[in-house]
PDB file of C-alpha atoms and ligand atoms in Angstrom:
ATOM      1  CA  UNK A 217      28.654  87.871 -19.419  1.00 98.00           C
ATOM      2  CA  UNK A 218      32.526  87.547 -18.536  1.00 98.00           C
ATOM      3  CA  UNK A 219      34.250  88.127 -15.755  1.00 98.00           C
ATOM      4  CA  UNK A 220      32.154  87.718 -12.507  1.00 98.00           C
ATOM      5  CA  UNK A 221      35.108  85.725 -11.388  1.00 97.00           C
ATOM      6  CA  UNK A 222      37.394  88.421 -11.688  1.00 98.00           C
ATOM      7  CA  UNK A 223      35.653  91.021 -10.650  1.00 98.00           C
ATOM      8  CA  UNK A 224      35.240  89.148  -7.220  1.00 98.00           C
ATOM      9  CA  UNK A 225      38.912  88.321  -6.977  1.00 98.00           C
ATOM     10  CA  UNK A 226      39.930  91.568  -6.662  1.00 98.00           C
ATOM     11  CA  UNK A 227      38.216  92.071  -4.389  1.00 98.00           C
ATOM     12  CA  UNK A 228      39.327  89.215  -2.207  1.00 98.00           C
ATOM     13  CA  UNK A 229      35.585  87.697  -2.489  1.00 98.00           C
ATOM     14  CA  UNK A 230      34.529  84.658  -3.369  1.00 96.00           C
ATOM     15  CA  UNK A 231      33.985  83.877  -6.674  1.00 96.00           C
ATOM     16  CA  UNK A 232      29.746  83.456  -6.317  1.00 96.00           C
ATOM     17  CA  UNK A 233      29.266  86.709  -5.318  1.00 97.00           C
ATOM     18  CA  UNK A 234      31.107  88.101  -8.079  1.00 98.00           C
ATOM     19  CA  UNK A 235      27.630  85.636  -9.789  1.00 98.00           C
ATOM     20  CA  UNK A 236      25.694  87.416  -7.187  1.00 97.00           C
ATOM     21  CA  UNK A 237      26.477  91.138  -8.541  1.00 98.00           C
ATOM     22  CA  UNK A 238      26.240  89.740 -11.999  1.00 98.00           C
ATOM     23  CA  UNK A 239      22.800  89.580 -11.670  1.00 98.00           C
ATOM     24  CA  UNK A 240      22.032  93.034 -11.066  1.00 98.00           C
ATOM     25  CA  UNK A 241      23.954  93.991 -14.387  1.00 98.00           C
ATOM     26  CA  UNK A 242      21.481  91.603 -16.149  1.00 98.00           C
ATOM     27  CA  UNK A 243      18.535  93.184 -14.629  1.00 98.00           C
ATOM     28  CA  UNK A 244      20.094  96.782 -15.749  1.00 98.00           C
ATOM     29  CA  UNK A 245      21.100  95.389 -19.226  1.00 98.00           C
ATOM     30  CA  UNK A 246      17.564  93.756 -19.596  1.00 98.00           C
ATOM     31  CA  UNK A 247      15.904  97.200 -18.866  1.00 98.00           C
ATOM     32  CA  UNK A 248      18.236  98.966 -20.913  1.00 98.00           C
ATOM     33  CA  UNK A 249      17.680  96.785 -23.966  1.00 98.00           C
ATOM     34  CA  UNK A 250      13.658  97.469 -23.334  1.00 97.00           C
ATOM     35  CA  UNK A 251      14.505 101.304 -23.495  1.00 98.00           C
ATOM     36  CA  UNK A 252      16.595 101.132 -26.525  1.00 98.00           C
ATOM     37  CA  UNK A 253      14.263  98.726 -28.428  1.00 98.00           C
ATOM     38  CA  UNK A 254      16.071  95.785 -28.919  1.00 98.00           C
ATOM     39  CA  UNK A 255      13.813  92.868 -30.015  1.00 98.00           C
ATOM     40  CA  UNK A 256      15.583  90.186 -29.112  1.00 98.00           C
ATOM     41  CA  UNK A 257      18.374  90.065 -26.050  1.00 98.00           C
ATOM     42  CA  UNK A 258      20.307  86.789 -25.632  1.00 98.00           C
ATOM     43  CA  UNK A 259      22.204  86.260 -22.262  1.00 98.00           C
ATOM     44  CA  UNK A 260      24.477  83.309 -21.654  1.00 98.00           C
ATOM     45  CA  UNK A 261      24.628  82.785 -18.645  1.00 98.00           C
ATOM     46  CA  UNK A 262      25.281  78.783 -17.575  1.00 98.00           C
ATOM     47  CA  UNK A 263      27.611  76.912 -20.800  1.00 98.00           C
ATOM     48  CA  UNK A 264      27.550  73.125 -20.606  1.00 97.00           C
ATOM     49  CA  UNK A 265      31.625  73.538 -19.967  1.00 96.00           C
ATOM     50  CA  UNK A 266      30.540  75.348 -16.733  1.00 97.00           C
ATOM     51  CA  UNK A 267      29.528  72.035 -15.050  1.00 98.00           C
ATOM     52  CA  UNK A 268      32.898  71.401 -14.705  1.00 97.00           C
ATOM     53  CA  UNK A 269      33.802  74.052 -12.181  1.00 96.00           C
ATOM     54  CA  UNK A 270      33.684  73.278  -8.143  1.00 95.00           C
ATOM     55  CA  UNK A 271      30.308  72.051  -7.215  1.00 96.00           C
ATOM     56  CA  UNK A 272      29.178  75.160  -5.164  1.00 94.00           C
ATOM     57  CA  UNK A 273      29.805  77.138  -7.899  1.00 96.00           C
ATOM     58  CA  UNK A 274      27.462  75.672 -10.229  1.00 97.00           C
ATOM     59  CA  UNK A 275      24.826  75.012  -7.566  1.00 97.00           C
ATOM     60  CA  UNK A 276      25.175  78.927  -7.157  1.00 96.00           C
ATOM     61  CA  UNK A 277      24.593  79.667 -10.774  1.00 97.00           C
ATOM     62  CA  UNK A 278      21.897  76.896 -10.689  1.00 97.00           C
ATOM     63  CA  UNK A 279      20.723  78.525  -7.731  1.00 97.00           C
ATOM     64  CA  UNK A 280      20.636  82.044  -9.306  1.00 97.00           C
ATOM     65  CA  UNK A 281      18.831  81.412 -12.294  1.00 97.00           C
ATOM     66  CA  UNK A 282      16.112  79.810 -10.307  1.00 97.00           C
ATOM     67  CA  UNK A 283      16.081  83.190  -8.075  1.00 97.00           C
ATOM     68  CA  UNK A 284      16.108  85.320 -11.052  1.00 97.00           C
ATOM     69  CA  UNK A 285      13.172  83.912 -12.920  1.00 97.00           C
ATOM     70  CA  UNK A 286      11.090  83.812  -9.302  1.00 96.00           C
ATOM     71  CA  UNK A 287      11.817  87.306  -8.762  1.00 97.00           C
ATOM     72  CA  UNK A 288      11.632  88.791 -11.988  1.00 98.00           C
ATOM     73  CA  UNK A 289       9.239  87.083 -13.796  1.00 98.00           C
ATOM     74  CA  UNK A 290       5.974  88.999 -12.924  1.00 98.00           C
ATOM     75  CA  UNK A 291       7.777  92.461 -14.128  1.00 97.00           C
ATOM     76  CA  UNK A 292       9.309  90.939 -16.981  1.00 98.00           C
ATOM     77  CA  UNK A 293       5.460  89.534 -18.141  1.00 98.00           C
ATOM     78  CA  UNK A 294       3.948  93.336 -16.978  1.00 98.00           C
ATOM     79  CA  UNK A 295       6.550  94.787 -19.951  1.00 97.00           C
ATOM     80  CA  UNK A 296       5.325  92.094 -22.276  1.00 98.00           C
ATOM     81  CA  UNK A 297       8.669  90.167 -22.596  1.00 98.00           C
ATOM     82  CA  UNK A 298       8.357  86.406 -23.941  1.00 98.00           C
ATOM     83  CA  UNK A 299      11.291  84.296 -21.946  1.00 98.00           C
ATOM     84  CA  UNK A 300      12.564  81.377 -24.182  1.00 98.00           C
ATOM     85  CA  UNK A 301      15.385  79.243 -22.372  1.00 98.00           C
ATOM     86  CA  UNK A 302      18.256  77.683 -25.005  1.00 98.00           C
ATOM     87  CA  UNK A 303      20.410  75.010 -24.303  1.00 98.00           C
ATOM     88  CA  UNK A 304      20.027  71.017 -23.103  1.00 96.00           C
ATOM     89  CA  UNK A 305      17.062  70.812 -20.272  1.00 94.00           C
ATOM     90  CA  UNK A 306      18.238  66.682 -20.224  1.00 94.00           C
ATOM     91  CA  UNK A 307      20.753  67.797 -17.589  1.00 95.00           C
ATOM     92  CA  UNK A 308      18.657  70.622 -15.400  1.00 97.00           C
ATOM     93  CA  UNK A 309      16.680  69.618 -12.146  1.00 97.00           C
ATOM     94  CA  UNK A 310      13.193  68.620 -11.961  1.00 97.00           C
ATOM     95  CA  UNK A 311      12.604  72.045 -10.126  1.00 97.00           C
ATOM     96  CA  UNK A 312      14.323  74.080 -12.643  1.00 97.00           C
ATOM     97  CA  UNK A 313      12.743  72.508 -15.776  1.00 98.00           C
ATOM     98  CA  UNK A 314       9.759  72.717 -14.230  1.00 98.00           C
ATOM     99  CA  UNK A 315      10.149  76.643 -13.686  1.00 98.00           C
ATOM    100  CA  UNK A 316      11.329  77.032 -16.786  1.00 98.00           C
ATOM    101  CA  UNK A 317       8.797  75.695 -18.388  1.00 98.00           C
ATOM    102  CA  UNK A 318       6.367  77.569 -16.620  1.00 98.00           C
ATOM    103  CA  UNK A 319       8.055  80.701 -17.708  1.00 98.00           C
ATOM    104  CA  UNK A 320       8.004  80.189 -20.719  1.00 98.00           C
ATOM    105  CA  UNK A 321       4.502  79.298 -20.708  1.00 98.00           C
ATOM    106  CA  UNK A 322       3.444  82.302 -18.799  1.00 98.00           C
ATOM    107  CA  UNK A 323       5.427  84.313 -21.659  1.00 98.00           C
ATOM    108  CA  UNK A 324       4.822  83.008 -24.670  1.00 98.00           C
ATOM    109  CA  UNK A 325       1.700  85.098 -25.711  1.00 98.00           C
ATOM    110  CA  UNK A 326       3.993  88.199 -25.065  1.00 98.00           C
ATOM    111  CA  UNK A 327       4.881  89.753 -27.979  1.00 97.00           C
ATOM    112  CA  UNK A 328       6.798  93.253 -27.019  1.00 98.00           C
ATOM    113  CA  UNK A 329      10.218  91.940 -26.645  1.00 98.00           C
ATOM    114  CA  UNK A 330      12.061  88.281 -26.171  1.00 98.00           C
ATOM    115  CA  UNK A 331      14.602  87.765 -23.240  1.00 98.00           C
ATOM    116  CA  UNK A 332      16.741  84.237 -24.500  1.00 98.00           C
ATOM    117  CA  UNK A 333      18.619  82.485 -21.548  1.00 98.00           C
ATOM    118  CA  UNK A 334      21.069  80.514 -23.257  1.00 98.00           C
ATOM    119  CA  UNK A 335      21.247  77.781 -20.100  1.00 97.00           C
ATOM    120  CA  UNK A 336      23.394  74.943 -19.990  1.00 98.00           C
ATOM    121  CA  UNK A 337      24.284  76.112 -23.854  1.00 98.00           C
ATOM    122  CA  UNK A 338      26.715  75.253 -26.211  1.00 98.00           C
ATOM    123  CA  UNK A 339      26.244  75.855 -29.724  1.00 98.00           C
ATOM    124  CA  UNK A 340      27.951  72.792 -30.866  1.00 98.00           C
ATOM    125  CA  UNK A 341      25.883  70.767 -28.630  1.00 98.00           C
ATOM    126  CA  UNK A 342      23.078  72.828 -29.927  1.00 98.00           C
ATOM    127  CA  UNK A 343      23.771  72.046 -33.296  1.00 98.00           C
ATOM    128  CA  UNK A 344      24.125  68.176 -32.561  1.00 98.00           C
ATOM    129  CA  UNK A 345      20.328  67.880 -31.213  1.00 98.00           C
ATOM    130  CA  UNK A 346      18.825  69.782 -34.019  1.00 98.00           C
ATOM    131  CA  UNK A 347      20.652  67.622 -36.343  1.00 98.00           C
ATOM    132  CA  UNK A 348      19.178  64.461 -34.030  1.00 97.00           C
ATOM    133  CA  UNK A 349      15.753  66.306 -34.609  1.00 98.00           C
ATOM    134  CA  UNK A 350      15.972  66.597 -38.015  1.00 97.00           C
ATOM    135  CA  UNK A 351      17.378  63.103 -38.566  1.00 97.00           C
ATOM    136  CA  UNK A 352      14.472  62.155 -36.550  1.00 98.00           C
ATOM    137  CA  UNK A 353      11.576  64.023 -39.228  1.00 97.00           C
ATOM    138  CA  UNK A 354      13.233  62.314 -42.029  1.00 97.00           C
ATOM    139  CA  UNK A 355      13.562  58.752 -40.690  1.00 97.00           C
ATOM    140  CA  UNK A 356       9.475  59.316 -39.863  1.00 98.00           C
ATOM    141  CA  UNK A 357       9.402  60.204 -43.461  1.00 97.00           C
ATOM    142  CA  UNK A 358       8.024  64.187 -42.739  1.00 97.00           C
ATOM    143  CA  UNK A 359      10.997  65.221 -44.541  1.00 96.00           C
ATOM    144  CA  UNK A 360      13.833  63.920 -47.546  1.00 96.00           C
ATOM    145  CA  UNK A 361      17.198  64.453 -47.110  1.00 94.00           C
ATOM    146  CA  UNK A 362      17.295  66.613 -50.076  1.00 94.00           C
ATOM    147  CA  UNK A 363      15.099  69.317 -48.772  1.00 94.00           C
ATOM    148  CA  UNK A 364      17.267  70.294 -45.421  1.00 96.00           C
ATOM    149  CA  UNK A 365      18.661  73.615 -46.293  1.00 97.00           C
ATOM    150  CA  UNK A 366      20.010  76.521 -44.085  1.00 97.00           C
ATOM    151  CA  UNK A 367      16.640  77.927 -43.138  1.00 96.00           C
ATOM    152  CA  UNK A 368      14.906  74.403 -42.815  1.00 96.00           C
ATOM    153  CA  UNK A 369      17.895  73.177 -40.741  1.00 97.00           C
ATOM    154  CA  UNK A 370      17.525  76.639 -38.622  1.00 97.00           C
ATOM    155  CA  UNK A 371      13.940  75.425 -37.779  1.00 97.00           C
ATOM    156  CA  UNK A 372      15.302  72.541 -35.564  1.00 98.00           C
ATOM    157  CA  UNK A 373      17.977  74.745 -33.924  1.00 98.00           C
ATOM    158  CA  UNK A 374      16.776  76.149 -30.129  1.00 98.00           C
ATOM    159  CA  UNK A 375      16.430  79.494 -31.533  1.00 98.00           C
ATOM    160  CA  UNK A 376      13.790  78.111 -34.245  1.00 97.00           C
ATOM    161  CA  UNK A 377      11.476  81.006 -33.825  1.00 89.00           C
ATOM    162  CA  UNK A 378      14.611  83.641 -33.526  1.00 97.00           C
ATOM    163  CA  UNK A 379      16.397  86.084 -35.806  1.00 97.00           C
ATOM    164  CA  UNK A 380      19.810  85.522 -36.163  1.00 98.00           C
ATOM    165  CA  UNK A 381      21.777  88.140 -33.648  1.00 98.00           C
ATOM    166  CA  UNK A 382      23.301  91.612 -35.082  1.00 98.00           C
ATOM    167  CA  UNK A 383      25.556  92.496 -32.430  1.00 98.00           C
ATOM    168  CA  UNK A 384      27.568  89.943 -30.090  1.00 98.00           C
ATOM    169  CA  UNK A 385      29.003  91.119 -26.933  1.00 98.00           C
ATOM    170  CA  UNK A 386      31.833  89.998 -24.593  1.00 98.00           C
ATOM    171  CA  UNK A 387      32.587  91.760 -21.396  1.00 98.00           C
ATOM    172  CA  UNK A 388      36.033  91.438 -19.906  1.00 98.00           C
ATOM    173  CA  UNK A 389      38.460  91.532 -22.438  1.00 97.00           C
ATOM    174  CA  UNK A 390      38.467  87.959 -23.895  1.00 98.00           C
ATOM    175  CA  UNK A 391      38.457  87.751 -27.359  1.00 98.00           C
ATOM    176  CA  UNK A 392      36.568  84.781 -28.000  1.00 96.00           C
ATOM    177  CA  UNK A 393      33.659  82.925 -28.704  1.00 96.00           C
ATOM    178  CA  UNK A 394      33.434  80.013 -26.751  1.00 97.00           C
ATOM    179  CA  UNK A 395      30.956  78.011 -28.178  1.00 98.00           C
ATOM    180  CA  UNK A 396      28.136  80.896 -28.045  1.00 98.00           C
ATOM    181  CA  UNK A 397      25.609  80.469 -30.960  1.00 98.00           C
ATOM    182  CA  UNK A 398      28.237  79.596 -33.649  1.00 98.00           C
ATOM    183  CA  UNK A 399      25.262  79.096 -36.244  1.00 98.00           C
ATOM    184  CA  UNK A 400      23.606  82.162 -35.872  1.00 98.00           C
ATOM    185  CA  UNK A 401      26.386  84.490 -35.285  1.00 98.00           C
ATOM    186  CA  UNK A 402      28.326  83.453 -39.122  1.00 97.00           C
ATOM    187  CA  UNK A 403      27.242  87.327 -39.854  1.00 96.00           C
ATOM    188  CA  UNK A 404      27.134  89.225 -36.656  1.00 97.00           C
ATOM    189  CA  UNK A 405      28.571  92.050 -35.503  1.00 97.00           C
ATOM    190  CA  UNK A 406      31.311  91.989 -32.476  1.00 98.00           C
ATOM    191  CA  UNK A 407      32.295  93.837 -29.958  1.00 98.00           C
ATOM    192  CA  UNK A 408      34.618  93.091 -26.828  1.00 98.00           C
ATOM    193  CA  UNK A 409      34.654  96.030 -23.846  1.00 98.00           C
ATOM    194  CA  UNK A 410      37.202  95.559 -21.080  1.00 98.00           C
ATOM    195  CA  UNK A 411      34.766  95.943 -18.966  1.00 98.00           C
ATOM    196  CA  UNK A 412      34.291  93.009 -16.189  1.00 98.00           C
ATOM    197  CA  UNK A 413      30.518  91.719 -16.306  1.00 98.00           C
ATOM    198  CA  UNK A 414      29.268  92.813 -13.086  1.00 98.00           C
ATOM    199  CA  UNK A 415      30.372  96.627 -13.900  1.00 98.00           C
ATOM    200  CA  UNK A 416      28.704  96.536 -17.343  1.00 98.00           C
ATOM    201  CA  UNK A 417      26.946  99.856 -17.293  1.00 98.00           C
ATOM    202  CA  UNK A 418      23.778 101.714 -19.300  1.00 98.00           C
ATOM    203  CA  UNK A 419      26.330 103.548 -20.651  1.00 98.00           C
ATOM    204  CA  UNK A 420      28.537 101.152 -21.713  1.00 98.00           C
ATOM    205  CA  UNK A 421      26.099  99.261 -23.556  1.00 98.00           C
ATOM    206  CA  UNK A 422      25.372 102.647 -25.506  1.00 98.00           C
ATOM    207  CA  UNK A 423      29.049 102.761 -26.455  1.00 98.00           C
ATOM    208  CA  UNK A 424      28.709  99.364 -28.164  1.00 98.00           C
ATOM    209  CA  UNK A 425      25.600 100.371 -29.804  1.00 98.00           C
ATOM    210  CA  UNK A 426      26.651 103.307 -30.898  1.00 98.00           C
ATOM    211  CA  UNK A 427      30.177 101.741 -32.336  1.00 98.00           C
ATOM    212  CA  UNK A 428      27.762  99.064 -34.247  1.00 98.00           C
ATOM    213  CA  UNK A 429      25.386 101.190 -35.939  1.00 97.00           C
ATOM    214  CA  UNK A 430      29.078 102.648 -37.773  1.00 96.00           C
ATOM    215  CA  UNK A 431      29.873  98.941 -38.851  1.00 94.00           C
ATOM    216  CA  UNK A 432      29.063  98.693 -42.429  1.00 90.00           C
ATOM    217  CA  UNK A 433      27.449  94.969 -43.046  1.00 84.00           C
ATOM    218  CA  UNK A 434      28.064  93.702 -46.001  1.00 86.00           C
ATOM    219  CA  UNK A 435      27.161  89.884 -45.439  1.00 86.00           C
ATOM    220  CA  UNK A 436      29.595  89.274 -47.596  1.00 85.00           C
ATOM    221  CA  UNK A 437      28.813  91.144 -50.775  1.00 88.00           C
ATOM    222  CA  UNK A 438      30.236  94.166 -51.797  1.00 82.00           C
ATOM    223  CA  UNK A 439      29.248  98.263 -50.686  1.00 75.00           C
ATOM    224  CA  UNK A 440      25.789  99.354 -52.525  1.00 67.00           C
ATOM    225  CA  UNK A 441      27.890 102.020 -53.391  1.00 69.00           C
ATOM    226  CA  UNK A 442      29.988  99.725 -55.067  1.00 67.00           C
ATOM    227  CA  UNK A 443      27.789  97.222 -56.316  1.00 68.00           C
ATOM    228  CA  UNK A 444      27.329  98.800 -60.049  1.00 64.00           C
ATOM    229  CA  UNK A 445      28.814  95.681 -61.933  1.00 61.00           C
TER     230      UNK A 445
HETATM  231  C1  LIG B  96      31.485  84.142 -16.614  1.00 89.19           C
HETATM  232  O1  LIG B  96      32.308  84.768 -15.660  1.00 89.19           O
HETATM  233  C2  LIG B  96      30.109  84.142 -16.154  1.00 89.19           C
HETATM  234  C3  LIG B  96      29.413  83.014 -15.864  1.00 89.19           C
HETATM  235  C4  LIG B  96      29.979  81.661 -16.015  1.00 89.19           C
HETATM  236  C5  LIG B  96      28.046  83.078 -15.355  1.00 89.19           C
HETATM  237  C6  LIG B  96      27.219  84.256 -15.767  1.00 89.19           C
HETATM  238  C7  LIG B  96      26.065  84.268 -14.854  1.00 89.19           C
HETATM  239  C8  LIG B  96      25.483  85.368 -14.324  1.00 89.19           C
HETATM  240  C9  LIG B  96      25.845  86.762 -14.655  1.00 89.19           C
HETATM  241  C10 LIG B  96      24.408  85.188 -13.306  1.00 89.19           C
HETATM  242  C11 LIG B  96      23.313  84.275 -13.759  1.00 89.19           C
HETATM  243  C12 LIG B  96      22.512  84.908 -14.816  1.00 89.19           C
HETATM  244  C13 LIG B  96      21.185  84.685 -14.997  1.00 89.19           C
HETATM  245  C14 LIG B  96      20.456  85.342 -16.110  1.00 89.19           C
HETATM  246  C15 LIG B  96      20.450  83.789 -14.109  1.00 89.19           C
HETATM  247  P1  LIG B  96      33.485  83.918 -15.024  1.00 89.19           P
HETATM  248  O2  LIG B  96      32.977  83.285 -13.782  1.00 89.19           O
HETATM  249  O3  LIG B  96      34.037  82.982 -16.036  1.00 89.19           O
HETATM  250  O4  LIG B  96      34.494  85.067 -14.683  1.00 89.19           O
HETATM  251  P2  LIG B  96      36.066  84.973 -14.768  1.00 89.19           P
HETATM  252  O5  LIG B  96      36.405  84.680 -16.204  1.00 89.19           O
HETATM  253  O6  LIG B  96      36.505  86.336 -14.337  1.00 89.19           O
HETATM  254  O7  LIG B  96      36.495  83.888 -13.826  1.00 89.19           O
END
């Protein structure tokens, strides 16, 4: 969800209420993704690189994920929509943890649709603690060495329970990745509108879809057309 920042400057506003207007594109993109059927919808919306912007700043985006979940949880439970949080909670307020949690909790019997807040994320750091984890099982002797594959490894990731995503995508122009689910993503689709977050439209997010469901996925083998040896 790039370019809140932007979007504020020109404007000649500060830069938390370009934050401010970025939540109301969540709440349309979170609808929208209920109308078109997505399963899963992944937001990242606080990286663990973000701490080290000015302190109001990240108390707003602290500040706005703790609004978000108080406002919207009831009607996100009433549409059946399991919340799951990703990222390190080590770092995250006694207050927000504890919200969190509860969300989840609340949630986790839903079974229409999943909202994932990647939150203080960073898929590197994300990697690290599942490797911890599973370092952890096999010094307690649950598991050998030997038997950590992808999808065993996947288990200890944040997004245990999650497919991997289809479609990845940036708002505002910048073509890169920046740390956002590198495991899961090695096969997903991308796409990169101009668009600055806070404008992100209904519409917009139908362009992408639409320009995905042309992308021919080959995970890397070859056309079925092709595939005659
Ligand atoms: C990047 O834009 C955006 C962020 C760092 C925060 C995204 C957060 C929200 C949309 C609100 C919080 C969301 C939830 C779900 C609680 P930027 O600030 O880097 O913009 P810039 O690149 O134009 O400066």
């Amino acid at each position: 969800m790039d370019g809140n920042g932007r979007w504020a400057g020109r404007r000649g506003l500060p830069r938390t209420l370009g934050h401010r207007q970025g939540i109301e594109a969540v709440r349309r993109t979170v609808r929208h993704a209920g109308a078109r059927g997505i399963a899963v919808l992944t937001l990242f919306a606080f990286s663990r690189e973000n701490w080290n912007r000015p302190q109001a700043e990240v108390n707003e985006l602290m500040s706005l994920l703790r609004r978000y979940i108080s406002a919207d949880l009831d009607e996100l439970d009433e549409n059946n929509v399991r919340i799951t949080v990703i990222g390190g909670r080590a770092d995250l307020s006694e207050e927000l943890t504890r919200l969190i949690d509860d969300a989840e909790a609340r949630t986790r019997q839903n079974d229409g649709r999943d909202l994932v807040l990647a939150f203080n994320y960073g898929g590197r750091d994300e990697i690290v603690r599942a490797v911890q984890r599973a370092a952890a099982a096999a010094a307690r002797g649950e598991i050998a060495p030997d038997e950590l594959d992808e999808e065993t490894f996947s288990r200890y990731l944040d997004t245990a329970a999650l497919p991997d995503p289809d479609l990845v995508i940036r708002t505002s122009g910048e073509l890169r990745i920046s740390n956002f689910l590198l495991w899961q993503s090695a096969y997903a689709e991308y796409a990169f509108p101009k668009t600055l977050w806070p404008d992100f439209s209904e519409a917009m997010f139908d362009e992408a879809l639409a320009d995905y469901a042309t992308r021919q996925r080959r995970f890397g083998a070859v056309p079925v057309s092709l595939a005659k040896p």
